[in-house]
Amino acid sequence: YERDSASARAAFVETALEERRRLRYEHPVGGTANVFAMVRHRRLWERRPGDEDFLSVPFGLATRPSAAFLTESSGDQPSKEHHDLWGMPVLVDLGATGSVAVIGDRARARAVVRSLLMGVAVTHAPSEVKVWMFAANDSEREWSALRWLPHASQDDATCRIASTQSDRSNMMSALRQTIDARLESKRSSSEAPPLPMHLVVVDGTSLLPSADLSAMLVEGRSVGVIGIVVDTSVAPGGVMG
């Protein structure tokens, strides 16, 4: 019995560790994602709209219990034992949840969103996912790396990054036109939102008029426009916080 029990436990631990290896392979984060981008790895932009994990992206690592578990019988009450796995990707399915808010210390919240955007940029093609950035006047340097992402580039070689009031107003008008055009098309079609998907980062709820922010978060989801809001304390209506 003891030999069989030890063998079962060893197989259980190996199954749990294989789960971590699989998820770390499927969802590159941090340095791994950066290396993929720098060397133009063959797995760059491997997600496709038909994949189950399209727009499912990591935004950090954490210790989490394994999906596999070991059941042991002790008297009348069987017990389930999970194996704690460190360094597991923490995922958010933007396609399923729609808009999200990252709330907390501004520096840390921004870091979380930058990690999320890197995960998107490495695994999703710029023809299928576009990035918009509404930045505060004094925070452009925090988001300067986005200028190198083809996902944020426009046809005229400029970037969808707005860090002044006039630029934010102009870009909001362009985004509103995109949403309105898609809503109009949706009235005559029941198909899924068209590509590309649009990820819209707002670095602070006070940057945009509340009506514009609310309309983007609430109306945008059904037509492929997903908001990512960064704030120290406020999660606006229409997001998952």
PDB file of C-alpha atoms in Angstrom:
ATOM      1  CA  TYR A   1       0.000   0.000   0.000  1.00  0.00           C
ATOM      2  CA  GLU A   2       2.737   2.466   0.948  1.00  0.00           C
ATOM      3  CA  ARG A   3       4.605   1.787  -2.294  1.00  0.00           C
ATOM      4  CA  ASP A   4       1.464   2.299  -4.391  1.00  0.00           C
ATOM      5  CA  SER A   5       0.570   5.430  -2.419  1.00  0.00           C
ATOM      6  CA  ALA A   6       4.036   6.931  -2.961  1.00  0.00           C
ATOM      7  CA  SER A   7       3.848   6.115  -6.680  1.00  0.00           C
ATOM      8  CA  ALA A   8       0.422   7.739  -6.988  1.00  0.00           C
ATOM      9  CA  ARG A   9       1.627  10.845  -5.157  1.00  0.00           C
ATOM     10  CA  ALA A  10       4.695  11.140  -7.393  1.00  0.00           C
ATOM     11  CA  ALA A  11       2.496  10.855 -10.497  1.00  0.00           C
ATOM     12  CA  PHE A  12       0.148  13.481  -9.051  1.00  0.00           C
ATOM     13  CA  VAL A  13       2.992  15.945  -8.465  1.00  0.00           C
ATOM     14  CA  GLU A  14       4.365  15.381 -11.963  1.00  0.00           C
ATOM     15  CA  THR A  15       0.898  15.950 -13.451  1.00  0.00           C
ATOM     16  CA  ALA A  16       0.631  19.243 -11.564  1.00  0.00           C
ATOM     17  CA  LEU A  17       4.084  20.369 -12.699  1.00  0.00           C
ATOM     18  CA  GLU A  18       3.217  19.498 -16.292  1.00  0.00           C
ATOM     19  CA  GLU A  19       0.149  21.725 -15.930  1.00  0.00           C
ATOM     20  CA  ARG A  20       2.411  24.630 -15.006  1.00  0.00           C
ATOM     21  CA  ARG A  21       4.804  23.915 -17.881  1.00  0.00           C
ATOM     22  CA  ARG A  22       1.905  23.813 -20.331  1.00  0.00           C
ATOM     23  CA  LEU A  23       0.361  27.072 -19.147  1.00  0.00           C
ATOM     24  CA  ARG A  24       3.724  28.872 -19.052  1.00  0.00           C
ATOM     25  CA  TYR A  25       4.325  27.682 -22.622  1.00  0.00           C
ATOM     26  CA  GLU A  26       0.873  28.668 -23.883  1.00  0.00           C
ATOM     27  CA  HIS A  27       0.875  32.074 -22.174  1.00  0.00           C
ATOM     28  CA  PRO A  28       4.337  33.699 -22.278  1.00  0.00           C
ATOM     29  CA  VAL A  29       4.742  36.531 -19.788  1.00  0.00           C
ATOM     30  CA  GLY A  30       7.354  39.048 -18.719  1.00  0.00           C
ATOM     31  CA  GLY A  31      10.852  38.371 -20.022  1.00  0.00           C
ATOM     32  CA  THR A  32       9.744  35.457 -22.187  1.00  0.00           C
ATOM     33  CA  ALA A  33       7.253  37.650 -24.027  1.00  0.00           C
ATOM     34  CA  ASN A  34       9.906  40.354 -24.492  1.00  0.00           C
ATOM     35  CA  VAL A  35      12.357  37.852 -25.977  1.00  0.00           C
ATOM     36  CA  PHE A  36       9.706  36.587 -28.410  1.00  0.00           C
ATOM     37  CA  ALA A  37       9.207  40.147 -29.623  1.00  0.00           C
ATOM     38  CA  MET A  38      12.912  41.016 -29.833  1.00  0.00           C
ATOM     39  CA  VAL A  39      13.958  37.961 -31.855  1.00  0.00           C
ATOM     40  CA  ARG A  40      10.724  37.707 -33.852  1.00  0.00           C
ATOM     41  CA  HIS A  41      10.172  34.200 -32.590  1.00  0.00           C
ATOM     42  CA  ARG A  42       8.171  31.824 -34.773  1.00  0.00           C
ATOM     43  CA  ARG A  43       5.400  31.884 -32.144  1.00  0.00           C
ATOM     44  CA  LEU A  44       4.957  35.634 -32.476  1.00  0.00           C
ATOM     45  CA  TRP A  45       1.291  36.477 -33.184  1.00  0.00           C
ATOM     46  CA  GLU A  46       0.260  32.822 -32.972  1.00  0.00           C
ATOM     47  CA  ARG A  47      -3.269  33.499 -31.655  1.00  0.00           C
ATOM     48  CA  ARG A  48      -6.035  33.419 -34.222  1.00  0.00           C
ATOM     49  CA  PRO A  49      -9.630  34.661 -33.884  1.00  0.00           C
ATOM     50  CA  GLY A  50     -10.907  31.091 -34.082  1.00  0.00           C
ATOM     51  CA  ASP A  51      -8.765  29.933 -31.150  1.00  0.00           C
ATOM     52  CA  GLU A  52     -10.476  29.348 -27.811  1.00  0.00           C
ATOM     53  CA  ASP A  53      -7.846  31.497 -26.081  1.00  0.00           C
ATOM     54  CA  PHE A  54      -8.036  34.454 -28.461  1.00  0.00           C
ATOM     55  CA  LEU A  55      -7.795  37.578 -26.257  1.00  0.00           C
ATOM     56  CA  SER A  56      -7.065  35.445 -23.191  1.00  0.00           C
ATOM     57  CA  VAL A  57      -3.882  37.057 -21.945  1.00  0.00           C
ATOM     58  CA  PRO A  58      -1.679  36.936 -18.826  1.00  0.00           C
ATOM     59  CA  PHE A  59      -1.152  39.987 -16.668  1.00  0.00           C
ATOM     60  CA  GLY A  60       1.072  38.492 -14.000  1.00  0.00           C
ATOM     61  CA  LEU A  61       2.190  35.401 -12.105  1.00  0.00           C
ATOM     62  CA  ALA A  62       0.915  33.922  -8.850  1.00  0.00           C
ATOM     63  CA  THR A  63       0.910  30.770  -6.750  1.00  0.00           C
ATOM     64  CA  ARG A  64      -2.262  28.843  -7.543  1.00  0.00           C
ATOM     65  CA  PRO A  65      -3.597  25.354  -6.763  1.00  0.00           C
ATOM     66  CA  SER A  66      -3.300  22.803  -9.527  1.00  0.00           C
ATOM     67  CA  ALA A  67      -6.379  21.728 -11.468  1.00  0.00           C
ATOM     68  CA  ALA A  68      -5.385  18.131 -10.741  1.00  0.00           C
ATOM     69  CA  PHE A  69      -6.012  16.802  -7.255  1.00  0.00           C
ATOM     70  CA  LEU A  70      -5.314  13.675  -5.235  1.00  0.00           C
ATOM     71  CA  THR A  71      -8.170  12.022  -3.381  1.00  0.00           C
ATOM     72  CA  GLU A  72      -7.409  10.139  -0.210  1.00  0.00           C
ATOM     73  CA  SER A  73      -9.895   8.201   1.858  1.00  0.00           C
ATOM     74  CA  SER A  74      -9.626   8.593   5.588  1.00  0.00           C
ATOM     75  CA  GLY A  75     -12.532   7.001   7.350  1.00  0.00           C
ATOM     76  CA  ASP A  76     -15.854   8.206   5.984  1.00  0.00           C
ATOM     77  CA  GLN A  77     -14.557  11.553   4.735  1.00  0.00           C
ATOM     78  CA  PRO A  78     -12.441  11.465   1.546  1.00  0.00           C
ATOM     79  CA  SER A  79     -10.145  14.460   1.179  1.00  0.00           C
ATOM     80  CA  LYS A  80      -8.881  16.265  -1.890  1.00  0.00           C
ATOM     81  CA  GLU A  81      -5.302  17.483  -2.018  1.00  0.00           C
ATOM     82  CA  HIS A  82      -4.150  20.086  -4.550  1.00  0.00           C
ATOM     83  CA  HIS A  83      -0.554  20.928  -5.327  1.00  0.00           C
ATOM     84  CA  ASP A  84       0.340  24.617  -5.009  1.00  0.00           C
ATOM     85  CA  LEU A  85       2.080  25.783  -8.165  1.00  0.00           C
ATOM     86  CA  TRP A  86       4.201  28.923  -8.003  1.00  0.00           C
ATOM     87  CA  GLY A  87       4.740  31.132 -11.032  1.00  0.00           C
ATOM     88  CA  MET A  88       1.408  30.329 -12.663  1.00  0.00           C
ATOM     89  CA  PRO A  89       0.101  32.785 -15.297  1.00  0.00           C
ATOM     90  CA  VAL A  90      -2.911  34.775 -14.121  1.00  0.00           C
ATOM     91  CA  LEU A  91      -5.185  35.186 -17.130  1.00  0.00           C
ATOM     92  CA  VAL A  92      -7.979  37.525 -18.098  1.00  0.00           C
ATOM     93  CA  ASP A  93     -10.212  36.652 -21.030  1.00  0.00           C
ATOM     94  CA  LEU A  94     -10.909  40.076 -22.493  1.00  0.00           C
ATOM     95  CA  GLY A  95     -13.206  38.613 -25.102  1.00  0.00           C
ATOM     96  CA  ALA A  96     -15.463  37.147 -22.404  1.00  0.00           C
ATOM     97  CA  THR A  97     -15.233  39.794 -19.661  1.00  0.00           C
ATOM     98  CA  GLY A  98     -15.186  42.881 -21.850  1.00  0.00           C
ATOM     99  CA  SER A  99     -13.777  46.040 -20.297  1.00  0.00           C
ATOM    100  CA  VAL A 100     -11.697  45.792 -17.120  1.00  0.00           C
ATOM    101  CA  ALA A 101     -10.332  48.177 -14.504  1.00  0.00           C
ATOM    102  CA  VAL A 102      -6.984  47.876 -12.722  1.00  0.00           C
ATOM    103  CA  ILE A 103      -7.308  49.664  -9.391  1.00  0.00           C
ATOM    104  CA  GLY A 104      -4.582  50.533  -6.891  1.00  0.00           C
ATOM    105  CA  ASP A 105      -1.217  52.223  -6.568  1.00  0.00           C
ATOM    106  CA  ARG A 106      -0.760  54.011  -9.883  1.00  0.00           C
ATOM    107  CA  ALA A 107       2.773  52.788 -10.595  1.00  0.00           C
ATOM    108  CA  ARG A 108       1.851  49.170  -9.914  1.00  0.00           C
ATOM    109  CA  ALA A 109      -1.440  49.402 -11.798  1.00  0.00           C
ATOM    110  CA  ARG A 110       0.348  50.807 -14.832  1.00  0.00           C
ATOM    111  CA  ALA A 111       2.905  48.001 -14.640  1.00  0.00           C
ATOM    112  CA  VAL A 112       0.099  45.426 -14.638  1.00  0.00           C
ATOM    113  CA  VAL A 113      -1.472  46.990 -17.728  1.00  0.00           C
ATOM    114  CA  ARG A 114       1.868  47.230 -19.533  1.00  0.00           C
ATOM    115  CA  SER A 115       2.381  43.514 -18.863  1.00  0.00           C
ATOM    116  CA  LEU A 116      -1.104  42.766 -20.189  1.00  0.00           C
ATOM    117  CA  LEU A 117      -0.479  44.806 -23.341  1.00  0.00           C
ATOM    118  CA  MET A 118       2.824  43.039 -23.931  1.00  0.00           C
ATOM    119  CA  GLY A 119       1.020  39.709 -23.664  1.00  0.00           C
ATOM    120  CA  VAL A 120      -1.501  40.872 -26.249  1.00  0.00           C
ATOM    121  CA  ALA A 121       1.120  42.316 -28.593  1.00  0.00           C
ATOM    122  CA  VAL A 122       3.287  39.198 -28.581  1.00  0.00           C
ATOM    123  CA  THR A 123       0.498  36.710 -29.181  1.00  0.00           C
ATOM    124  CA  HIS A 124      -1.980  38.649 -31.356  1.00  0.00           C
ATOM    125  CA  ALA A 125      -1.374  40.120 -34.802  1.00  0.00           C
ATOM    126  CA  PRO A 126      -1.698  43.908 -35.280  1.00  0.00           C
ATOM    127  CA  SER A 127      -4.186  43.281 -38.093  1.00  0.00           C
ATOM    128  CA  GLU A 128      -6.502  41.643 -35.556  1.00  0.00           C
ATOM    129  CA  VAL A 129      -5.978  43.737 -32.395  1.00  0.00           C
ATOM    130  CA  LYS A 130      -5.478  47.512 -32.266  1.00  0.00           C
ATOM    131  CA  VAL A 131      -4.331  49.481 -29.201  1.00  0.00           C
ATOM    132  CA  TRP A 132      -5.480  53.000 -28.267  1.00  0.00           C
ATOM    133  CA  MET A 133      -3.860  54.903 -25.393  1.00  0.00           C
ATOM    134  CA  PHE A 134      -5.383  57.855 -23.512  1.00  0.00           C
ATOM    135  CA  ALA A 135      -2.537  59.071 -21.292  1.00  0.00           C
ATOM    136  CA  ALA A 136      -2.264  61.897 -18.788  1.00  0.00           C
ATOM    137  CA  ASN A 137      -0.210  64.961 -19.747  1.00  0.00           C
ATOM    138  CA  ASP A 138       2.610  63.947 -17.402  1.00  0.00           C
ATOM    139  CA  SER A 139       2.546  60.181 -18.005  1.00  0.00           C
ATOM    140  CA  GLU A 140       3.547  59.830 -21.661  1.00  0.00           C
ATOM    141  CA  ARG A 141       6.957  58.462 -20.663  1.00  0.00           C
ATOM    142  CA  GLU A 142       5.231  55.666 -18.738  1.00  0.00           C
ATOM    143  CA  TRP A 143       3.674  54.463 -21.983  1.00  0.00           C
ATOM    144  CA  SER A 144       6.406  55.412 -24.470  1.00  0.00           C
ATOM    145  CA  ALA A 145       7.123  51.758 -25.294  1.00  0.00           C
ATOM    146  CA  LEU A 146       3.701  51.526 -26.937  1.00  0.00           C
ATOM    147  CA  ARG A 147       5.006  53.683 -29.773  1.00  0.00           C
ATOM    148  CA  TRP A 148       7.071  50.710 -30.912  1.00  0.00           C
ATOM    149  CA  LEU A 149       4.075  48.382 -31.122  1.00  0.00           C
ATOM    150  CA  PRO A 150       2.599  47.986 -34.607  1.00  0.00           C
ATOM    151  CA  HIS A 151      -0.738  47.469 -32.842  1.00  0.00           C
ATOM    152  CA  ALA A 152      -0.737  51.183 -31.913  1.00  0.00           C
ATOM    153  CA  SER A 153       0.405  52.470 -35.300  1.00  0.00           C
ATOM    154  CA  GLN A 154      -1.858  54.166 -37.808  1.00  0.00           C
ATOM    155  CA  ASP A 155      -1.676  54.238 -41.598  1.00  0.00           C
ATOM    156  CA  ASP A 156      -0.132  57.722 -41.563  1.00  0.00           C
ATOM    157  CA  ALA A 157       2.795  56.471 -39.413  1.00  0.00           C
ATOM    158  CA  THR A 158       1.444  58.185 -36.269  1.00  0.00           C
ATOM    159  CA  CYS A 159       0.431  56.341 -33.101  1.00  0.00           C
ATOM    160  CA  ARG A 160      -2.885  56.060 -31.308  1.00  0.00           C
ATOM    161  CA  ILE A 161      -1.415  57.630 -28.161  1.00  0.00           C
ATOM    162  CA  ALA A 162      -3.002  60.856 -26.895  1.00  0.00           C
ATOM    163  CA  SER A 163      -1.405  62.677 -23.958  1.00  0.00           C
ATOM    164  CA  THR A 164      -2.779  66.225 -24.279  1.00  0.00           C
ATOM    165  CA  GLN A 165      -6.335  67.430 -23.881  1.00  0.00           C
ATOM    166  CA  SER A 166      -6.710  68.317 -27.561  1.00  0.00           C
ATOM    167  CA  ASP A 167      -5.214  65.017 -28.711  1.00  0.00           C
ATOM    168  CA  ARG A 168      -7.456  63.072 -26.342  1.00  0.00           C
ATOM    169  CA  SER A 169     -10.510  64.942 -27.627  1.00  0.00           C
ATOM    170  CA  ASN A 170      -9.599  64.255 -31.253  1.00  0.00           C
ATOM    171  CA  MET A 171      -8.848  60.599 -30.627  1.00  0.00           C
ATOM    172  CA  MET A 172     -12.067  60.168 -28.670  1.00  0.00           C
ATOM    173  CA  SER A 173     -13.968  61.531 -31.682  1.00  0.00           C
ATOM    174  CA  ALA A 174     -12.244  58.981 -33.925  1.00  0.00           C
ATOM    175  CA  LEU A 175     -13.032  56.178 -31.486  1.00  0.00           C
ATOM    176  CA  ARG A 176     -16.649  57.310 -31.235  1.00  0.00           C
ATOM    177  CA  GLN A 177     -16.922  57.143 -35.023  1.00  0.00           C
ATOM    178  CA  THR A 178     -15.567  53.588 -34.989  1.00  0.00           C
ATOM    179  CA  ILE A 179     -18.090  52.513 -32.347  1.00  0.00           C
ATOM    180  CA  ASP A 180     -21.020  54.248 -34.058  1.00  0.00           C
ATOM    181  CA  ALA A 181     -20.160  52.708 -37.442  1.00  0.00           C
ATOM    182  CA  ARG A 182     -19.999  49.245 -35.924  1.00  0.00           C
ATOM    183  CA  LEU A 183     -23.225  49.724 -33.995  1.00  0.00           C
ATOM    184  CA  GLU A 184     -24.928  50.736 -37.248  1.00  0.00           C
ATOM    185  CA  SER A 185     -23.602  47.635 -39.007  1.00  0.00           C
ATOM    186  CA  LYS A 186     -24.663  45.452 -36.096  1.00  0.00           C
ATOM    187  CA  ARG A 187     -28.295  46.492 -36.519  1.00  0.00           C
ATOM    188  CA  SER A 188     -28.401  44.636 -39.827  1.00  0.00           C
ATOM    189  CA  SER A 189     -26.218  41.671 -38.842  1.00  0.00           C
ATOM    190  CA  SER A 190     -26.125  39.184 -35.970  1.00  0.00           C
ATOM    191  CA  GLU A 191     -22.533  38.135 -36.620  1.00  0.00           C
ATOM    192  CA  ALA A 192     -19.728  38.370 -34.067  1.00  0.00           C
ATOM    193  CA  PRO A 193     -17.918  41.715 -33.715  1.00  0.00           C
ATOM    194  CA  PRO A 194     -15.753  42.386 -36.769  1.00  0.00           C
ATOM    195  CA  LEU A 195     -11.991  42.472 -36.693  1.00  0.00           C
ATOM    196  CA  PRO A 196      -9.860  44.129 -35.664  1.00  0.00           C
ATOM    197  CA  MET A 197     -10.638  44.191 -31.963  1.00  0.00           C
ATOM    198  CA  HIS A 198      -9.808  47.498 -30.285  1.00  0.00           C
ATOM    199  CA  LEU A 199      -8.195  47.663 -26.833  1.00  0.00           C
ATOM    200  CA  VAL A 200      -8.573  51.154 -25.370  1.00  0.00           C
ATOM    201  CA  VAL A 201      -6.378  52.031 -22.368  1.00  0.00           C
ATOM    202  CA  VAL A 202      -7.475  54.986 -20.231  1.00  0.00           C
ATOM    203  CA  ASP A 203      -4.875  56.061 -17.656  1.00  0.00           C
ATOM    204  CA  GLY A 204      -7.281  57.628 -15.168  1.00  0.00           C
ATOM    205  CA  THR A 205     -11.047  58.019 -15.139  1.00  0.00           C
ATOM    206  CA  SER A 206     -10.771  61.817 -15.040  1.00  0.00           C
ATOM    207  CA  LEU A 207      -9.031  62.011 -18.423  1.00  0.00           C
ATOM    208  CA  LEU A 208     -12.216  61.693 -20.457  1.00  0.00           C
ATOM    209  CA  PRO A 209     -15.689  63.204 -20.089  1.00  0.00           C
ATOM    210  CA  SER A 210     -17.768  60.744 -18.062  1.00  0.00           C
ATOM    211  CA  ALA A 211     -20.348  60.408 -20.845  1.00  0.00           C
ATOM    212  CA  ASP A 212     -17.671  59.465 -23.394  1.00  0.00           C
ATOM    213  CA  LEU A 213     -15.989  57.020 -21.025  1.00  0.00           C
ATOM    214  CA  SER A 214     -19.273  55.362 -20.087  1.00  0.00           C
ATOM    215  CA  ALA A 215     -20.415  55.081 -23.707  1.00  0.00           C
ATOM    216  CA  MET A 216     -17.128  53.497 -24.742  1.00  0.00           C
ATOM    217  CA  LEU A 217     -17.166  50.965 -21.904  1.00  0.00           C
ATOM    218  CA  VAL A 218     -20.857  50.035 -22.181  1.00  0.00           C
ATOM    219  CA  GLU A 219     -21.522  50.239 -25.912  1.00  0.00           C
ATOM    220  CA  GLY A 220     -18.107  49.222 -27.156  1.00  0.00           C
ATOM    221  CA  ARG A 221     -18.040  45.659 -25.860  1.00  0.00           C
ATOM    222  CA  SER A 222     -20.698  44.373 -28.253  1.00  0.00           C
ATOM    223  CA  VAL A 223     -18.799  45.721 -31.267  1.00  0.00           C
ATOM    224  CA  GLY A 224     -15.264  44.679 -30.376  1.00  0.00           C
ATOM    225  CA  VAL A 225     -14.109  47.734 -28.409  1.00  0.00           C
ATOM    226  CA  ILE A 226     -12.722  46.797 -24.982  1.00  0.00           C
ATOM    227  CA  GLY A 227     -11.671  49.351 -22.378  1.00  0.00           C
ATOM    228  CA  ILE A 228      -8.810  48.914 -19.900  1.00  0.00           C
ATOM    229  CA  VAL A 229      -9.030  51.587 -17.213  1.00  0.00           C
ATOM    230  CA  VAL A 230      -6.223  52.421 -14.789  1.00  0.00           C
ATOM    231  CA  ASP A 231      -7.115  54.319 -11.616  1.00  0.00           C
ATOM    232  CA  THR A 232      -6.104  54.583  -7.991  1.00  0.00           C
ATOM    233  CA  SER A 233      -9.604  54.117  -6.580  1.00  0.00           C
ATOM    234  CA  VAL A 234     -12.430  54.369  -9.104  1.00  0.00           C
ATOM    235  CA  ALA A 235     -13.809  51.547 -11.260  1.00  0.00           C
ATOM    236  CA  PRO A 236     -16.295  53.153 -13.670  1.00  0.00           C
ATOM    237  CA  GLY A 237     -19.545  51.501 -14.638  1.00  0.00           C
ATOM    238  CA  GLY A 238     -19.266  48.959 -17.421  1.00  0.00           C
ATOM    239  CA  VAL A 239     -16.023  47.304 -16.304  1.00  0.00           C
ATOM    240  CA  MET A 240     -14.934  44.260 -14.351  1.00  0.00           C
ATOM    241  CA  GLY A 241     -12.638  45.424 -11.533  1.00  0.00           C
TER     242      GLY A 241
END
